[in-house]
Structure formats: C-alpha cells, structure tokens
Amino acid sequence: MAANLLDCCPMNRKAFLLCAALLFASLPAVQAAGPISYREIAMLLRNGEDQQFIIKDTARRKLLQPITAEEEQTLLSLRATPALIATLRDPSTLATPEAAAAYTAHLQQEKQRVLQEQQLAEQAAARARLELQRQQEQQKAQALANPAGPAPAPAGEFAGKPLTLKFTAADGSPVDVTKLRGKVVLIDFWATWCGPCMKEMPNVLAAYAKYHAKGFEIVGISLDKNKDTMLRVTAEKGMTWPQYFDGKGWNNEVSTAFHIQSIPAMWLVNKSGIVATTEAAGNLDAAIATLLAQ
C-alpha cells in the first residue's frame, strides 16, 4: 500500500497528504466487519441512509458500546426515528464485552498498520525530494562554475559522428550498439525519479510497439541509484529493452562520457551507426519513421 502512495505522489507534498487521507478514509470499510459504533451510525444518518437498514445492520452486527444521553440527543437532532433509538437502547443489541474489546484491538492494529505505511511512504517521498534538491544544487553549481553559459550541447559534439557504446545490461545481457548496424536505435537517458522522463515514457513505449518489428531498437541509460526500483518500474511499464545501470546517479559513467546535462535526453542512431540527432524528444515518432525510410 505504501508503494501505491508513492505512485500517487513521488515528490508532491500536497498530493501525498491527499493520498494519505484517502487511505485513512478506507478504515470504515474495515469497521463494517465488526460491531457498529455511534460515530458510524451518525455518519449514516448524515448521509441519508435508510433507517430500517441501520436498524437491521445494528441488530446483525451489534452495538460496539452503549449510546450516552448526549449521543442520543445528537442522533435525534439527525432525525433518528423512535424505532432506531429503541434498537440502540435494547440491551440485546449491545455487543459482548469480549467482542467489543477484540474489535477495538483490531481497529487499533489497523490504524497502526496504516500509520506505519504512511511513514514509510513519507520517508520515500522525502528521499525523492532530497534527490531533486541535490540535482538542482548541482545544476546551480555548474552554472556558477561556467558563468559564460552552459557547456556545449551534446549535439554539437556527437551529432553526425559514429556512436560506440558497449556494456553489460542490468539483466546481464551484453549490449554493443555497433552490432545494431542496419537498425535505428534510440539511446534513452532517463531515471525513474525524473518526472519529465516518466511523462515521455508512453511515447517511447508506443514508438517501440509501432516500429520494433521494422528495425527499431532502444537502449536505456538509467541514472537511477536504486537498481531494484529501476527494475521494478521497467517491468511494470513493459520496458523490455536493455538498460545500463551503475547506481551513480548524475555521475553515471555513460551519461557523463556523453556530456548529458539534463534528462530525458534522447539520441537517435541511424542504420549506419551515426548519431542522427541528440534531440529526438518531442518528435520521436516522426524522426524514427524518417530514419527507417532511409
């Protein structure tokens, strides 16, 4: 469940708290399995639930604890019928002390479990925010170190040149781009923590499904630090192509060698093994079609 919270909000605090609130809102569903409480009855009345249903449900599930005079007045203000009040006053409707105690303990355990899962999710979100902060600080430091402007764009250095890239993928398979001559190859620099990368991923997956049988391949260069996270995301998304992973984040050896300054960065290599473009993002489908037709 903590993983589901992370999927909802990896770095957005407001969205994270909304997810947590929704998670806590699921507790009434758990409560429905045991004795009914005054608060649940009041909630049902506020929601306009049929009172015959409430009476039958109370008789079936039993009342968690006796209704106080003050609580009874509140229920009457919510237009509780005499029949419902009589049911709540009936001693036979009250759950046994043993059942009430067991169910109260169960609710406490559920609440503790949810709190623990929320804490785990919040810790993971905090780590993601720290990674983003570190990335931003690194970019600021690079800008200060080079006040005349950013480093030369990768396109100015590598476009139009043969690409040599050879490594052992995260799954243990050998990768050698020079052996993919005759095919169009996308070199995708990305990371699971990179929002724009994941936003672009549906387009990458669509291109792979559309052009793979026609001679299109993808080689991923992951700037993640956690291998398990990277492998889980690639499996969930159906990213079946090989991935380079060294766990060094922005110090990734391949991305550093190719002077990658930001991600996502998408390079297309033509059938002759030449880097055709280092700016394929945003125009991926058309660029692949053009290179395949050559």
mmCIF file of C-alpha atoms in Angstrom:
data_model
loop_
_atom_site.group_PDB
_atom_site.id
_atom_site.type_symbol
_atom_site.label_atom_id
_atom_site.label_comp_id
_atom_site.label_asym_id
_atom_site.label_seq_id
_atom_site.Cartn_x
_atom_site.Cartn_y
_atom_site.Cartn_z
ATOM 1 C CA MET A 1 0.000 0.000 0.000
ATOM 2 C CA ALA A 2 2.939 2.312 0.658
ATOM 3 C CA ALA A 3 4.030 1.680 -2.935
ATOM 4 C CA ASN A 4 0.603 2.811 -4.140
ATOM 5 C CA LEU A 5 1.010 6.057 -2.202
ATOM 6 C CA LEU A 6 4.372 6.613 -3.851
ATOM 7 C CA ASP A 7 2.906 6.056 -7.281
ATOM 8 C CA CYS A 8 0.350 8.760 -6.473
ATOM 9 C CA CYS A 9 2.817 11.356 -5.230
ATOM 10 C CA PRO A 10 6.606 10.804 -5.504
ATOM 11 C CA MET A 11 7.519 14.472 -4.769
ATOM 12 C CA ASN A 12 4.283 16.460 -4.367
ATOM 13 C CA ARG A 13 3.617 17.027 -0.654
ATOM 14 C CA LYS A 14 0.035 18.205 -1.146
ATOM 15 C CA ALA A 15 -0.833 15.204 -3.289
ATOM 16 C CA PHE A 16 0.893 12.912 -0.806
ATOM 17 C CA LEU A 17 -1.259 14.148 2.063
ATOM 18 C CA LEU A 18 -4.340 13.692 -0.092
ATOM 19 C CA CYS A 19 -3.310 10.090 -0.743
ATOM 20 C CA ALA A 20 -2.809 9.540 2.981
ATOM 21 C CA ALA A 21 -6.233 10.993 3.703
ATOM 22 C CA LEU A 22 -7.804 8.666 1.171
ATOM 23 C CA LEU A 23 -6.011 5.764 2.790
ATOM 24 C CA PHE A 24 -7.422 6.632 6.217
ATOM 25 C CA ALA A 25 -10.834 7.050 4.653
ATOM 26 C CA SER A 26 -10.776 3.351 3.836
ATOM 27 C CA LEU A 27 -10.969 2.452 7.546
ATOM 28 C CA PRO A 28 -14.829 2.463 7.710
ATOM 29 C CA ALA A 29 -14.758 -0.396 5.235
ATOM 30 C CA VAL A 30 -12.682 -2.315 7.733
ATOM 31 C CA GLN A 31 -15.028 -1.362 10.548
ATOM 32 C CA ALA A 32 -18.036 -2.763 8.677
ATOM 33 C CA ALA A 33 -16.883 -6.268 9.540
ATOM 34 C CA GLY A 34 -17.328 -5.766 13.304
ATOM 35 C CA PRO A 35 -19.679 -4.096 15.819
ATOM 36 C CA ILE A 36 -21.173 -0.787 14.714
ATOM 37 C CA SER A 37 -20.225 2.390 16.584
ATOM 38 C CA TYR A 38 -22.102 5.579 17.443
ATOM 39 C CA ARG A 39 -19.920 7.531 15.009
ATOM 40 C CA GLU A 40 -20.736 5.188 12.150
ATOM 41 C CA ILE A 41 -24.467 5.439 12.906
ATOM 42 C CA ALA A 42 -24.225 9.234 12.981
ATOM 43 C CA MET A 43 -22.349 9.209 9.672
ATOM 44 C CA LEU A 44 -25.022 7.015 8.088
ATOM 45 C CA LEU A 45 -27.748 9.386 9.281
ATOM 46 C CA ARG A 46 -25.906 12.404 7.935
ATOM 47 C CA ASN A 47 -25.593 10.631 4.582
ATOM 48 C CA GLY A 48 -29.341 9.995 4.496
ATOM 49 C CA GLU A 49 -29.089 6.197 4.850
ATOM 50 C CA ASP A 50 -32.398 4.337 5.213
ATOM 51 C CA GLN A 51 -33.009 3.900 8.951
ATOM 52 C CA GLN A 52 -34.570 0.449 8.519
ATOM 53 C CA PHE A 53 -31.250 -0.630 7.063
ATOM 54 C CA ILE A 54 -29.398 0.907 10.040
ATOM 55 C CA ILE A 55 -31.699 -0.928 12.468
ATOM 56 C CA LYS A 56 -31.171 -4.284 10.741
ATOM 57 C CA ASP A 57 -27.414 -3.691 10.429
ATOM 58 C CA THR A 58 -27.165 -2.782 14.114
ATOM 59 C CA ALA A 59 -29.140 -5.867 15.136
ATOM 60 C CA ARG A 60 -26.876 -8.022 12.994
ATOM 61 C CA ARG A 61 -23.505 -6.504 13.923
ATOM 62 C CA LYS A 62 -24.328 -5.389 17.473
ATOM 63 C CA LEU A 63 -23.528 -2.052 19.049
ATOM 64 C CA LEU A 64 -19.886 -1.501 19.989
ATOM 65 C CA GLN A 65 -20.731 0.325 23.237
ATOM 66 C CA PRO A 66 -23.826 1.836 24.871
ATOM 67 C CA ILE A 67 -25.079 5.152 23.488
ATOM 68 C CA THR A 68 -24.780 8.010 26.003
ATOM 69 C CA ALA A 69 -27.569 10.511 26.618
ATOM 70 C CA GLU A 70 -25.593 13.197 24.830
ATOM 71 C CA GLU A 71 -25.006 10.920 21.829
ATOM 72 C CA GLU A 72 -28.695 10.026 21.756
ATOM 73 C CA GLN A 73 -29.594 13.727 21.593
ATOM 74 C CA THR A 74 -27.190 14.152 18.693
ATOM 75 C CA LEU A 75 -28.818 11.246 16.844
ATOM 76 C CA LEU A 76 -32.247 12.747 17.474
ATOM 77 C CA SER A 77 -31.022 16.031 16.011
ATOM 78 C CA LEU A 78 -30.108 13.989 12.935
ATOM 79 C CA ARG A 79 -33.744 12.837 12.794
ATOM 80 C CA ALA A 80 -33.232 9.360 14.204
ATOM 81 C CA THR A 81 -36.598 7.597 14.397
ATOM 82 C CA PRO A 82 -38.048 6.239 17.669
ATOM 83 C CA ALA A 83 -37.563 2.744 16.273
ATOM 84 C CA LEU A 84 -33.840 3.347 15.788
ATOM 85 C CA ILE A 85 -33.448 4.868 19.253
ATOM 86 C CA ALA A 86 -35.314 1.892 20.768
ATOM 87 C CA THR A 87 -32.977 -0.501 18.963
ATOM 88 C CA LEU A 88 -29.938 1.322 20.313
ATOM 89 C CA ARG A 89 -31.376 1.226 23.855
ATOM 90 C CA ASP A 90 -32.149 -2.504 23.674
ATOM 91 C CA PRO A 91 -29.562 -4.366 25.834
ATOM 92 C CA SER A 92 -29.706 -7.342 23.456
ATOM 93 C CA THR A 93 -28.280 -5.114 20.720
ATOM 94 C CA LEU A 94 -25.099 -4.464 22.673
ATOM 95 C CA ALA A 95 -22.006 -6.475 21.729
ATOM 96 C CA THR A 96 -20.448 -8.650 24.422
ATOM 97 C CA PRO A 97 -17.509 -7.088 26.280
ATOM 98 C CA GLU A 98 -15.212 -9.715 24.765
ATOM 99 C CA ALA A 99 -16.347 -8.968 21.208
ATOM 100 C CA ALA A 100 -16.122 -5.214 21.748
ATOM 101 C CA ALA A 101 -12.620 -5.478 23.229
ATOM 102 C CA ALA A 102 -11.405 -7.763 20.439
ATOM 103 C CA TYR A 103 -12.764 -5.463 17.762
ATOM 104 C CA THR A 104 -11.330 -2.333 19.404
ATOM 105 C CA ALA A 105 -7.930 -4.022 19.474
ATOM 106 C CA HIS A 106 -8.349 -4.942 15.798
ATOM 107 C CA LEU A 107 -9.068 -1.312 14.889
ATOM 108 C CA GLN A 108 -6.008 -0.156 16.792
ATOM 109 C CA GLN A 109 -3.866 -2.651 14.899
ATOM 110 C CA GLU A 110 -5.298 -1.467 11.577
ATOM 111 C CA LYS A 111 -4.680 2.157 12.484
ATOM 112 C CA GLN A 112 -1.098 1.371 13.494
ATOM 113 C CA ARG A 113 -0.525 -0.508 10.240
ATOM 114 C CA VAL A 114 -1.811 2.399 8.178
ATOM 115 C CA LEU A 115 0.345 4.850 10.139
ATOM 116 C CA GLN A 116 3.419 2.705 9.540
ATOM 117 C CA GLU A 117 2.708 2.509 5.825
ATOM 118 C CA GLN A 118 2.180 6.265 5.702
ATOM 119 C CA GLN A 119 5.503 6.820 7.468
ATOM 120 C CA LEU A 120 7.310 4.544 5.008
ATOM 121 C CA ALA A 121 5.741 6.362 2.073
ATOM 122 C CA GLU A 122 6.607 9.751 3.540
ATOM 123 C CA GLN A 123 10.211 8.675 4.098
ATOM 124 C CA ALA A 124 10.464 7.540 0.479
ATOM 125 C CA ALA A 125 8.946 10.828 -0.691
ATOM 126 C CA ALA A 126 11.461 12.724 1.443
ATOM 127 C CA ARG A 127 14.315 10.825 -0.174
ATOM 128 C CA ALA A 128 12.943 11.705 -3.596
ATOM 129 C CA ARG A 129 12.727 15.379 -2.639
ATOM 130 C CA LEU A 130 16.333 15.292 -1.412
ATOM 131 C CA GLU A 131 17.420 13.779 -4.726
ATOM 132 C CA LEU A 132 15.623 16.558 -6.602
ATOM 133 C CA GLN A 133 17.217 19.175 -4.333
ATOM 134 C CA ARG A 134 20.646 17.654 -4.887
ATOM 135 C CA GLN A 135 20.077 17.718 -8.644
ATOM 136 C CA GLN A 136 19.052 21.377 -8.539
ATOM 137 C CA GLU A 137 22.052 22.302 -6.399
ATOM 138 C CA GLN A 138 24.360 20.501 -8.806
ATOM 139 C CA GLN A 139 22.885 22.435 -11.727
ATOM 140 C CA LYS A 140 23.370 25.726 -9.843
ATOM 141 C CA ALA A 141 26.983 24.800 -9.087
ATOM 142 C CA GLN A 142 27.599 24.021 -12.752
ATOM 143 C CA ALA A 143 26.114 27.363 -13.749
ATOM 144 C CA LEU A 144 28.367 29.228 -11.265
ATOM 145 C CA ALA A 145 31.413 27.326 -12.469
ATOM 146 C CA ASN A 146 30.655 28.352 -16.048
ATOM 147 C CA PRO A 147 29.223 31.902 -15.936
ATOM 148 C CA ALA A 148 29.765 32.378 -19.665
ATOM 149 C CA GLY A 149 26.998 29.872 -20.311
ATOM 150 C CA PRO A 150 26.242 26.156 -20.305
ATOM 151 C CA ALA A 151 28.625 23.565 -21.645
ATOM 152 C CA PRO A 152 28.438 22.891 -25.389
ATOM 153 C CA ALA A 153 25.300 20.989 -26.288
ATOM 154 C CA PRO A 154 25.799 17.267 -26.858
ATOM 155 C CA ALA A 155 24.503 17.708 -30.386
ATOM 156 C CA GLY A 156 27.483 19.927 -31.195
ATOM 157 C CA GLU A 157 29.901 17.241 -30.129
ATOM 158 C CA PHE A 158 28.309 13.921 -31.058
ATOM 159 C CA ALA A 159 25.722 14.524 -33.791
ATOM 160 C CA GLY A 160 26.931 13.263 -37.137
ATOM 161 C CA LYS A 161 29.541 11.000 -35.577
ATOM 162 C CA PRO A 162 29.604 7.195 -35.143
ATOM 163 C CA LEU A 163 28.418 6.008 -31.744
ATOM 164 C CA THR A 164 30.445 3.474 -29.816
ATOM 165 C CA LEU A 165 28.638 2.080 -26.786
ATOM 166 C CA LYS A 166 29.284 -1.317 -25.263
ATOM 167 C CA PHE A 167 28.282 -2.603 -21.815
ATOM 168 C CA THR A 168 26.626 -5.400 -19.832
ATOM 169 C CA ALA A 169 22.971 -4.572 -19.179
ATOM 170 C CA ALA A 170 21.287 -4.691 -15.790
ATOM 171 C CA ASP A 171 19.770 -8.058 -16.704
ATOM 172 C CA GLY A 172 23.204 -9.477 -17.567
ATOM 173 C CA SER A 173 22.836 -9.355 -21.341
ATOM 174 C CA PRO A 174 25.686 -7.935 -23.477
ATOM 175 C CA VAL A 175 24.985 -4.737 -25.422
ATOM 176 C CA ASP A 176 27.069 -3.429 -28.322
ATOM 177 C CA VAL A 177 25.469 -0.659 -30.366
ATOM 178 C CA THR A 178 27.955 -1.174 -33.196
ATOM 179 C CA LYS A 179 26.383 -4.604 -33.752
ATOM 180 C CA LEU A 180 22.993 -2.988 -34.351
ATOM 181 C CA ARG A 181 24.015 -1.550 -37.724
ATOM 182 C CA GLY A 182 21.119 -1.730 -40.147
ATOM 183 C CA LYS A 183 18.677 -0.724 -37.425
ATOM 184 C CA VAL A 184 17.551 2.599 -35.990
ATOM 185 C CA VAL A 185 18.494 2.817 -32.313
ATOM 186 C CA LEU A 186 17.179 5.135 -29.611
ATOM 187 C CA ILE A 187 19.600 5.879 -26.769
ATOM 188 C CA ASP A 188 17.308 6.966 -23.924
ATOM 189 C CA PHE A 189 18.921 8.720 -20.936
ATOM 190 C CA TRP A 190 16.340 8.635 -18.140
ATOM 191 C CA ALA A 191 15.556 7.847 -14.469
ATOM 192 C CA THR A 192 12.522 6.666 -12.517
ATOM 193 C CA TRP A 193 12.690 9.763 -10.275
ATOM 194 C CA CYS A 194 12.621 12.094 -13.297
ATOM 195 C CA GLY A 195 9.050 13.346 -13.796
ATOM 196 C CA PRO A 196 9.530 14.505 -17.423
ATOM 197 C CA CYS A 197 11.170 11.159 -18.241
ATOM 198 C CA MET A 198 8.193 9.178 -16.975
ATOM 199 C CA LYS A 199 5.795 11.574 -18.709
ATOM 200 C CA GLU A 200 7.562 10.901 -22.007
ATOM 201 C CA MET A 201 7.691 7.118 -21.460
ATOM 202 C CA PRO A 202 4.247 6.375 -23.021
ATOM 203 C CA ASN A 203 5.531 7.911 -26.283
ATOM 204 C CA VAL A 204 8.661 5.762 -26.121
ATOM 205 C CA LEU A 205 6.616 2.620 -25.489
ATOM 206 C CA ALA A 206 4.242 3.495 -28.335
ATOM 207 C CA ALA A 207 7.162 4.012 -30.731
ATOM 208 C CA TYR A 208 8.704 0.685 -29.709
ATOM 209 C CA ALA A 209 5.417 -1.153 -30.272
ATOM 210 C CA LYS A 210 4.938 0.550 -33.642
ATOM 211 C CA TYR A 211 8.441 0.283 -35.112
ATOM 212 C CA HIS A 212 10.284 -2.564 -33.361
ATOM 213 C CA ALA A 213 9.280 -5.135 -35.983
ATOM 214 C CA LYS A 214 10.507 -2.725 -38.677
ATOM 215 C CA GLY A 215 14.024 -2.494 -37.278
ATOM 216 C CA PHE A 216 13.821 -0.124 -34.309
ATOM 217 C CA GLU A 217 15.698 -0.813 -31.070
ATOM 218 C CA ILE A 218 16.040 1.023 -27.752
ATOM 219 C CA VAL A 219 18.950 1.120 -25.316
ATOM 220 C CA GLY A 220 18.203 2.674 -21.940
ATOM 221 C CA ILE A 221 20.761 4.544 -19.834
ATOM 222 C CA SER A 222 19.332 4.757 -16.314
ATOM 223 C CA LEU A 223 20.562 7.484 -13.960
ATOM 224 C CA ASP A 224 18.897 5.769 -11.008
ATOM 225 C CA LYS A 225 20.753 4.882 -7.826
ATOM 226 C CA ASN A 226 18.429 2.073 -6.748
ATOM 227 C CA LYS A 227 18.593 -0.920 -9.062
ATOM 228 C CA ASP A 228 15.537 -2.651 -7.590
ATOM 229 C CA THR A 229 13.410 0.447 -8.188
ATOM 230 C CA MET A 230 14.644 0.729 -11.763
ATOM 231 C CA LEU A 231 13.950 -2.953 -12.494
ATOM 232 C CA ARG A 232 10.502 -2.758 -10.889
ATOM 233 C CA VAL A 233 9.490 0.265 -12.985
ATOM 234 C CA THR A 234 10.796 -1.218 -16.234
ATOM 235 C CA ALA A 235 8.870 -4.425 -15.536
ATOM 236 C CA GLU A 236 5.672 -2.573 -14.625
ATOM 237 C CA LYS A 237 5.845 -0.322 -17.687
ATOM 238 C CA GLY A 238 6.796 -3.107 -20.105
ATOM 239 C CA MET A 239 10.195 -1.584 -20.952
ATOM 240 C CA THR A 240 11.732 -4.785 -22.285
ATOM 241 C CA TRP A 241 14.826 -3.249 -23.875
ATOM 242 C CA PRO A 242 18.282 -3.439 -22.177
ATOM 243 C CA GLN A 243 19.234 -0.894 -19.504
ATOM 244 C CA TYR A 244 22.647 0.391 -18.487
ATOM 245 C CA PHE A 245 22.839 0.855 -14.715
ATOM 246 C CA ASP A 246 25.787 1.667 -12.470
ATOM 247 C CA GLY A 247 23.973 3.238 -9.485
ATOM 248 C CA LYS A 248 25.920 6.515 -9.694
ATOM 249 C CA GLY A 249 23.015 8.836 -10.467
ATOM 250 C CA TRP A 250 24.234 12.016 -12.170
ATOM 251 C CA ASN A 251 27.742 10.567 -12.130
ATOM 252 C CA ASN A 252 26.577 7.728 -14.397
ATOM 253 C CA GLU A 253 29.627 6.828 -16.463
ATOM 254 C CA VAL A 254 27.844 6.655 -19.823
ATOM 255 C CA SER A 255 25.872 9.873 -19.414
ATOM 256 C CA THR A 256 28.988 11.656 -18.140
ATOM 257 C CA ALA A 257 31.019 10.445 -21.115
ATOM 258 C CA PHE A 258 28.369 11.855 -23.464
ATOM 259 C CA HIS A 259 28.119 15.171 -21.532
ATOM 260 C CA ILE A 260 24.458 14.722 -20.624
ATOM 261 C CA GLN A 261 23.348 17.859 -18.744
ATOM 262 C CA SER A 262 19.649 17.076 -18.280
ATOM 263 C CA ILE A 263 17.164 14.272 -18.767
ATOM 264 C CA PRO A 264 15.238 12.992 -20.567
ATOM 265 C CA ALA A 265 17.813 13.039 -23.360
ATOM 266 C CA MET A 266 17.007 11.003 -26.465
ATOM 267 C CA TRP A 267 19.550 10.264 -29.158
ATOM 268 C CA LEU A 268 18.701 8.503 -32.412
ATOM 269 C CA VAL A 269 21.351 6.469 -34.205
ATOM 270 C CA ASN A 270 20.739 5.759 -37.893
ATOM 271 C CA LYS A 271 21.233 2.477 -39.743
ATOM 272 C CA SER A 272 24.869 3.334 -40.389
ATOM 273 C CA GLY A 273 25.610 3.757 -36.690
ATOM 274 C CA ILE A 274 25.794 7.560 -36.893
ATOM 275 C CA VAL A 275 24.147 9.812 -34.303
ATOM 276 C CA ALA A 276 21.404 11.408 -36.384
ATOM 277 C CA THR A 277 20.039 13.627 -33.604
ATOM 278 C CA THR A 278 20.538 14.222 -29.896
ATOM 279 C CA GLU A 279 17.178 15.984 -29.553
ATOM 280 C CA ALA A 280 14.602 13.362 -30.502
ATOM 281 C CA ALA A 281 12.312 14.036 -27.548
ATOM 282 C CA GLY A 282 9.062 15.658 -28.621
ATOM 283 C CA ASN A 283 9.382 14.488 -32.224
ATOM 284 C CA LEU A 284 10.233 10.841 -31.667
ATOM 285 C CA ASP A 285 7.689 9.106 -33.916
ATOM 286 C CA ALA A 286 8.384 11.235 -36.997
ATOM 287 C CA ALA A 287 12.161 11.063 -36.501
ATOM 288 C CA ILE A 288 12.117 7.270 -36.268
ATOM 289 C CA ALA A 289 9.921 6.949 -39.361
ATOM 290 C CA THR A 290 12.278 9.176 -41.327
ATOM 291 C CA LEU A 291 15.379 7.212 -40.348
ATOM 292 C CA LEU A 292 13.728 3.842 -41.045
ATOM 293 C CA ALA A 293 12.792 5.037 -44.527
ATOM 294 C CA GLN A 294 16.398 5.904 -45.370
#
